[in-house]
mmCIF file of C-alpha atoms and ligand atoms in Angstrom:
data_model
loop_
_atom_site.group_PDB
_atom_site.id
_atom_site.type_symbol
_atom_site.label_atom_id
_atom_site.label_comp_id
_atom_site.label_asym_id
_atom_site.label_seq_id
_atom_site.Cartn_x
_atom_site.Cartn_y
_atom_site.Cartn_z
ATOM 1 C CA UNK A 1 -6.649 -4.612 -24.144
ATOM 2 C CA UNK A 2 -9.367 -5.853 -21.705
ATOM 3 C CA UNK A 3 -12.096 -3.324 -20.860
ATOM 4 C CA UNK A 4 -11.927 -2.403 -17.303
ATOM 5 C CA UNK A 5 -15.813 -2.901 -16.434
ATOM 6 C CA UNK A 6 -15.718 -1.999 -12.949
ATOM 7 C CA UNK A 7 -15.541 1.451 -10.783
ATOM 8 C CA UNK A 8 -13.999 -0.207 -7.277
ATOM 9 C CA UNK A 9 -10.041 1.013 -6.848
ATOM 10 C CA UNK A 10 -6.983 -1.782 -7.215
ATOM 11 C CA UNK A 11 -4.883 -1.784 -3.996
ATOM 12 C CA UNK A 12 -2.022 -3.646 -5.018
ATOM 13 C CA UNK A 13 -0.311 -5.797 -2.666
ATOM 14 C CA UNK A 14 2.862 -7.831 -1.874
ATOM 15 C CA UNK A 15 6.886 -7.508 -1.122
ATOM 16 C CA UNK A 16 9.081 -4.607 -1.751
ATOM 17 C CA UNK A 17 10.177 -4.912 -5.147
ATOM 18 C CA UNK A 18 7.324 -7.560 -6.451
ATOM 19 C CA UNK A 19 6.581 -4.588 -8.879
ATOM 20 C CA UNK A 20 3.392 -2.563 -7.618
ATOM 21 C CA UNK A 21 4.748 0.541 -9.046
ATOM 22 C CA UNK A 22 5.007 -0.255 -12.210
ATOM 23 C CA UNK A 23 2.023 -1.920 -12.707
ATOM 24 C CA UNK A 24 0.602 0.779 -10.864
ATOM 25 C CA UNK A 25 1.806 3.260 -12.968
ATOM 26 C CA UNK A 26 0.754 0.583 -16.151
ATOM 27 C CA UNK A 27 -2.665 0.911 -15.368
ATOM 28 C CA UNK A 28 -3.194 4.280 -14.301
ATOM 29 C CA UNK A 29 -2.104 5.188 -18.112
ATOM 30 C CA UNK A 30 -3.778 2.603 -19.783
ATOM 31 C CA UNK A 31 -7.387 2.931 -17.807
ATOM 32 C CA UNK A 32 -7.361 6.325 -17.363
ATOM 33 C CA UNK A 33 -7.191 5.940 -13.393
ATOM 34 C CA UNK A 34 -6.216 8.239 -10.831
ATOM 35 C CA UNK A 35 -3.066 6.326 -8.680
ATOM 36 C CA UNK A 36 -1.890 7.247 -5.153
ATOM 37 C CA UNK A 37 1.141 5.425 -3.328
ATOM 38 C CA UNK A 38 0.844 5.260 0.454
ATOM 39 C CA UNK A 39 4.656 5.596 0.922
ATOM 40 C CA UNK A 40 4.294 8.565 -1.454
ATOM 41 C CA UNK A 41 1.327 9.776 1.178
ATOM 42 C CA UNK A 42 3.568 9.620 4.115
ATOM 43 C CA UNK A 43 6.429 11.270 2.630
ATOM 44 C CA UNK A 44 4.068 14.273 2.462
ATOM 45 C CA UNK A 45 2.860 14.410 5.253
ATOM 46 C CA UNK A 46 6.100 13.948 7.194
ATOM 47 C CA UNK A 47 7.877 15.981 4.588
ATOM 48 C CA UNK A 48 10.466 12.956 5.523
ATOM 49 C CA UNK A 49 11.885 10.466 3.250
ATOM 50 C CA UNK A 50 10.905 6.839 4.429
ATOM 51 C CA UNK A 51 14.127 5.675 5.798
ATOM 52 C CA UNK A 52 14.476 9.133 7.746
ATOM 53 C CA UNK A 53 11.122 7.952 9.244
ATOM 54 C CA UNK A 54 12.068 4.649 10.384
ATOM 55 C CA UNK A 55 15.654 6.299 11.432
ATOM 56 C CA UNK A 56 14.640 8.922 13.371
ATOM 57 C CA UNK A 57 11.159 7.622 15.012
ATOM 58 C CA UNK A 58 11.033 4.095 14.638
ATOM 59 C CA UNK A 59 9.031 1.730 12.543
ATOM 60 C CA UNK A 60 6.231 1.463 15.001
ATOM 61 C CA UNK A 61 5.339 5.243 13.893
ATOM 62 C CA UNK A 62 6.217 5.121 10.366
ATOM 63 C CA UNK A 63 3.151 1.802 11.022
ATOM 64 C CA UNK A 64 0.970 4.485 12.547
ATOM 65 C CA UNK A 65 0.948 6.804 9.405
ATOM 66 C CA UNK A 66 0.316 3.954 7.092
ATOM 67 C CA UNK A 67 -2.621 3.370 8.968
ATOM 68 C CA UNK A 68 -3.324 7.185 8.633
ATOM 69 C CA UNK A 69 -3.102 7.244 5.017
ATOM 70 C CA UNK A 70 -4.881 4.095 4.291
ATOM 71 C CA UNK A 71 -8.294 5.369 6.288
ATOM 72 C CA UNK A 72 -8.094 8.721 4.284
ATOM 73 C CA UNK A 73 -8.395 6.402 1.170
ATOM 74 C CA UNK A 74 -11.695 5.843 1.756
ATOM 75 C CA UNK A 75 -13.816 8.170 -0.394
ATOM 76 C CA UNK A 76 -11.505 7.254 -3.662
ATOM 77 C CA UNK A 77 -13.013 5.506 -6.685
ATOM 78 C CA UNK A 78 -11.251 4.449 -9.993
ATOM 79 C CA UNK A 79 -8.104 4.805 -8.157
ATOM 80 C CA UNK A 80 -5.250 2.733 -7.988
ATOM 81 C CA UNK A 81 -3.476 2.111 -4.847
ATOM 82 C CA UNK A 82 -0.198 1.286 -4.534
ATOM 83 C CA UNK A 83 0.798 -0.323 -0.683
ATOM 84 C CA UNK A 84 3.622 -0.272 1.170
ATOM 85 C CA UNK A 85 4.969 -4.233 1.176
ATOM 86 C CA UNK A 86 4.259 -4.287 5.582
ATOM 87 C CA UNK A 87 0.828 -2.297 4.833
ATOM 88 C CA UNK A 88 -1.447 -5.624 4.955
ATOM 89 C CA UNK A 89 0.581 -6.615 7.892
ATOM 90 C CA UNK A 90 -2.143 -4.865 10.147
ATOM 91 C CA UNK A 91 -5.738 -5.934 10.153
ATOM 92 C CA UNK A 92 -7.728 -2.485 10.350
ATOM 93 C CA UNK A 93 -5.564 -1.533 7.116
ATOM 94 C CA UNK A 94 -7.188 -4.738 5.039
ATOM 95 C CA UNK A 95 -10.478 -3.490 6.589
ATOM 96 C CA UNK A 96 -10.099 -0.107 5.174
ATOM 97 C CA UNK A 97 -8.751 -1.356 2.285
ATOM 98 C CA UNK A 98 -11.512 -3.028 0.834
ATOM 99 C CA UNK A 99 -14.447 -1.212 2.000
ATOM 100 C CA UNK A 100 -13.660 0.567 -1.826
ATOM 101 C CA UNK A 101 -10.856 -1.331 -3.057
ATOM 102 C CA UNK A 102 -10.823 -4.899 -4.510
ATOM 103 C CA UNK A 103 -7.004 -6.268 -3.257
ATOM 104 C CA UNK A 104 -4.382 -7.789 -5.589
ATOM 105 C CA UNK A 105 -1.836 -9.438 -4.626
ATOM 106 C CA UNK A 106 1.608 -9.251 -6.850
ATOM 107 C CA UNK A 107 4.278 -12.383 -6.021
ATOM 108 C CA UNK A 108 7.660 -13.005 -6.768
ATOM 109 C CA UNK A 109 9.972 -15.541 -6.279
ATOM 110 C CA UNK A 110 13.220 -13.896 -3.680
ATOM 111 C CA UNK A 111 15.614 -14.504 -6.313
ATOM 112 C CA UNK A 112 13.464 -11.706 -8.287
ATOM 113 C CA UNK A 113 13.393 -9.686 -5.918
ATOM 114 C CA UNK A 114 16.958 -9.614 -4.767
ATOM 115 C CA UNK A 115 17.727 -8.726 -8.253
ATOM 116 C CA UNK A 116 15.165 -5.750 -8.610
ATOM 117 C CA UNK A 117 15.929 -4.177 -4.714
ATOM 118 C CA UNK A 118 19.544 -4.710 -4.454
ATOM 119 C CA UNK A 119 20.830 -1.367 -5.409
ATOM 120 C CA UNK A 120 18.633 0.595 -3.611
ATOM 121 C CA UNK A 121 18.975 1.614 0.198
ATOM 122 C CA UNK A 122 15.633 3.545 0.645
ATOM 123 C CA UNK A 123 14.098 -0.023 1.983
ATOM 124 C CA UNK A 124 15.011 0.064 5.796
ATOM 125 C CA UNK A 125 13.304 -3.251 6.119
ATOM 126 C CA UNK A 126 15.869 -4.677 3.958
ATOM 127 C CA UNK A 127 19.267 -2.585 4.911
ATOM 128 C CA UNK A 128 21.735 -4.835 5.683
ATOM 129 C CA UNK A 129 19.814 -7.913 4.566
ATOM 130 C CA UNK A 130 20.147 -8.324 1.028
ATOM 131 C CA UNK A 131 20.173 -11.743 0.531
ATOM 132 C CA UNK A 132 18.058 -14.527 -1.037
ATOM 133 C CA UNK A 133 17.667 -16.054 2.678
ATOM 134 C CA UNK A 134 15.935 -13.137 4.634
ATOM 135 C CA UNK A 135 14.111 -11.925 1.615
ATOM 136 C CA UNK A 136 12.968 -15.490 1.933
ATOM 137 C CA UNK A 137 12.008 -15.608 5.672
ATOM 138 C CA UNK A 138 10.415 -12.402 5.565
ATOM 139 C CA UNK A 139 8.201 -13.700 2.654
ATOM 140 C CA UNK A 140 7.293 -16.647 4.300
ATOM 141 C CA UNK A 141 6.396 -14.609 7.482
ATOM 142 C CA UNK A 142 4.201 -12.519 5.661
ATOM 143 C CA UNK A 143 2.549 -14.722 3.343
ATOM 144 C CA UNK A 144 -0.273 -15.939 5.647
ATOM 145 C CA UNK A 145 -1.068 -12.663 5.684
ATOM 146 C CA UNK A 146 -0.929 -11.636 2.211
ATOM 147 C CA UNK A 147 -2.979 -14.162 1.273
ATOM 148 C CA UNK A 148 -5.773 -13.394 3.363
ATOM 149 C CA UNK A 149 -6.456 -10.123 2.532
ATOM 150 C CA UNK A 150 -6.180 -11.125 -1.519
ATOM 151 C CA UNK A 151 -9.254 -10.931 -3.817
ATOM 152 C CA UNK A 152 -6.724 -11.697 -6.605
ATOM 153 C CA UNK A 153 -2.696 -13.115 -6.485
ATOM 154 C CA UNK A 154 -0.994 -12.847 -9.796
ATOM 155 C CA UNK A 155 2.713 -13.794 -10.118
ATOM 156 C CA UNK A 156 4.793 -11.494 -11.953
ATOM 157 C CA UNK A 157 7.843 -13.640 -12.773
ATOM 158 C CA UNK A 158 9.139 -13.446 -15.965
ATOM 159 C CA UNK A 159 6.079 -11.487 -17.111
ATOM 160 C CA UNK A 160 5.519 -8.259 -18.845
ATOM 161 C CA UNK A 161 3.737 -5.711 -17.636
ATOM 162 C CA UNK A 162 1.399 -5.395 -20.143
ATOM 163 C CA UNK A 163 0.225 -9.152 -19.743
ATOM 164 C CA UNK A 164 0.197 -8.691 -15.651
ATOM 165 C CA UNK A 165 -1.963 -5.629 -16.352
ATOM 166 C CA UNK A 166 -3.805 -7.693 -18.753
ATOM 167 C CA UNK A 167 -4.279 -10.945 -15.829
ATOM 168 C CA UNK A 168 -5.480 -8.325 -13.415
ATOM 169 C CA UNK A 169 -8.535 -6.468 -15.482
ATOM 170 C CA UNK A 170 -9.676 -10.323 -16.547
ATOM 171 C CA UNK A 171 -9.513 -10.925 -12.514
ATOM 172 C CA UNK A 172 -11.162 -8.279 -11.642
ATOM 173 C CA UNK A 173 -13.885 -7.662 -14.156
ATOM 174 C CA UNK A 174 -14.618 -11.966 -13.102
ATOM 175 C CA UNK A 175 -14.458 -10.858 -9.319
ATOM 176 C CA UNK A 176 -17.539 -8.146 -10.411
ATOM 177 C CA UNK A 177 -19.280 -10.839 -12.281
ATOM 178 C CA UNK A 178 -18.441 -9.122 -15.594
HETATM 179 C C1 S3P B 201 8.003 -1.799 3.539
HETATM 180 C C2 S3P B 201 7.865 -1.585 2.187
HETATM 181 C C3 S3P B 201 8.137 -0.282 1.557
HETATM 182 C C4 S3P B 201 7.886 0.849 2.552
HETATM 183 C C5 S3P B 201 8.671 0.623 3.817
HETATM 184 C C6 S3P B 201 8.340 -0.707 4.492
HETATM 185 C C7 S3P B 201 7.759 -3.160 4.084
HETATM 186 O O1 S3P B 201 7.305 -0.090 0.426
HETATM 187 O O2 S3P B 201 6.524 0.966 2.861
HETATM 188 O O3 S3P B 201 10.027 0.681 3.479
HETATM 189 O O4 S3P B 201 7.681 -3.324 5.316
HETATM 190 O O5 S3P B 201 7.641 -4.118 3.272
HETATM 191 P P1 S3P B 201 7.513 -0.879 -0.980
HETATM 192 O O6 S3P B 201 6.846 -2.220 -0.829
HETATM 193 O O7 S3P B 201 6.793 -0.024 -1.972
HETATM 194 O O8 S3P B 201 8.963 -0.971 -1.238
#
């Protein structure tokens, strides 16, 4: 296992179902880190499940308290930071983002993600659109954006999570000049 040489937090990035939580949770145990989701954040503070959220007010809000959550971020360190797939969708969030956090992007191919979201219904983004094709589009739409705010993409097809775990430290300890 890599040493982890650096004390900036890992906001991971990318689709719904690309695998931040599990990574997340991968790292947190192996490094020792502290680990906050900003879904997780919201659901506290609304005391609301996600798709009661977007049911009841609207995505627009549930928008405004990612934004919320993301700026109270800011004093974290050794943390990793697990992001809602839209959270990058907003500038000021990538802003706040990495004024303490390095960003990593996690890809998929749709295919891999149709196969790890397709059971689950607490995604109102995808409700009613699970299929290859809009996982697709929506991907596509996003990925300008993704990719800007990345210090680091690693693709997680086909890949343990001990070796995506692994890809990140090496990135990250190179992005510090380690
Ligand atoms: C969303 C992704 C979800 C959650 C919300 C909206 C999105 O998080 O924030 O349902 O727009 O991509 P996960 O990426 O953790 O599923």
């Amino acid at each position: 296992m890599t040493e982890l040489l650096f004390h900036d937090n890992i906001a991971l990035i990318g689709f719904m179902g690309v695998g931040k939580s599990t990574v997340s949770h991968y790292l947190r145990d192996q490094y020792s880190l502290d680990e906050i989701e900003t879904d997780a954040m919201i659901v506290e503070s609304e005391n609301m499940a996600i798709r009661d959220i977007f049911e009841k007010y609207g995505e627009a809000y549930f928008r405004d308290c990612e934004t919320r959550a993301i700026l109270k971020l800011q004093d974290c360190r050794r943390t990793v930071i697990s992001c809602g797939g839209g959270a990058v969708m907003r500038k000021e969030n990538v802003a706040n983002l990495k004024k303490g956090s390095r960003i990593v992007l996690l890809t998929a191919k749709p295919e891999t993600i149709l196969k790890r979201v397709r059971h689950s219904d607490s995604r109102p983004i995808l409700n009613g659109h699970m299929n290859v094709e809009y996982i697709g589009e929506l991907m596509e739409k996003r990925r300008t954006a993704y990719e800007a705010a990345a210090d680091l993409m690693v693709s997680t097809d086909g890949k343990r999570v001990e070796d995506i775990c692994e890809e990140i430290v090496r990135g990250m300890n190179r992005l510090n000049g380690q």
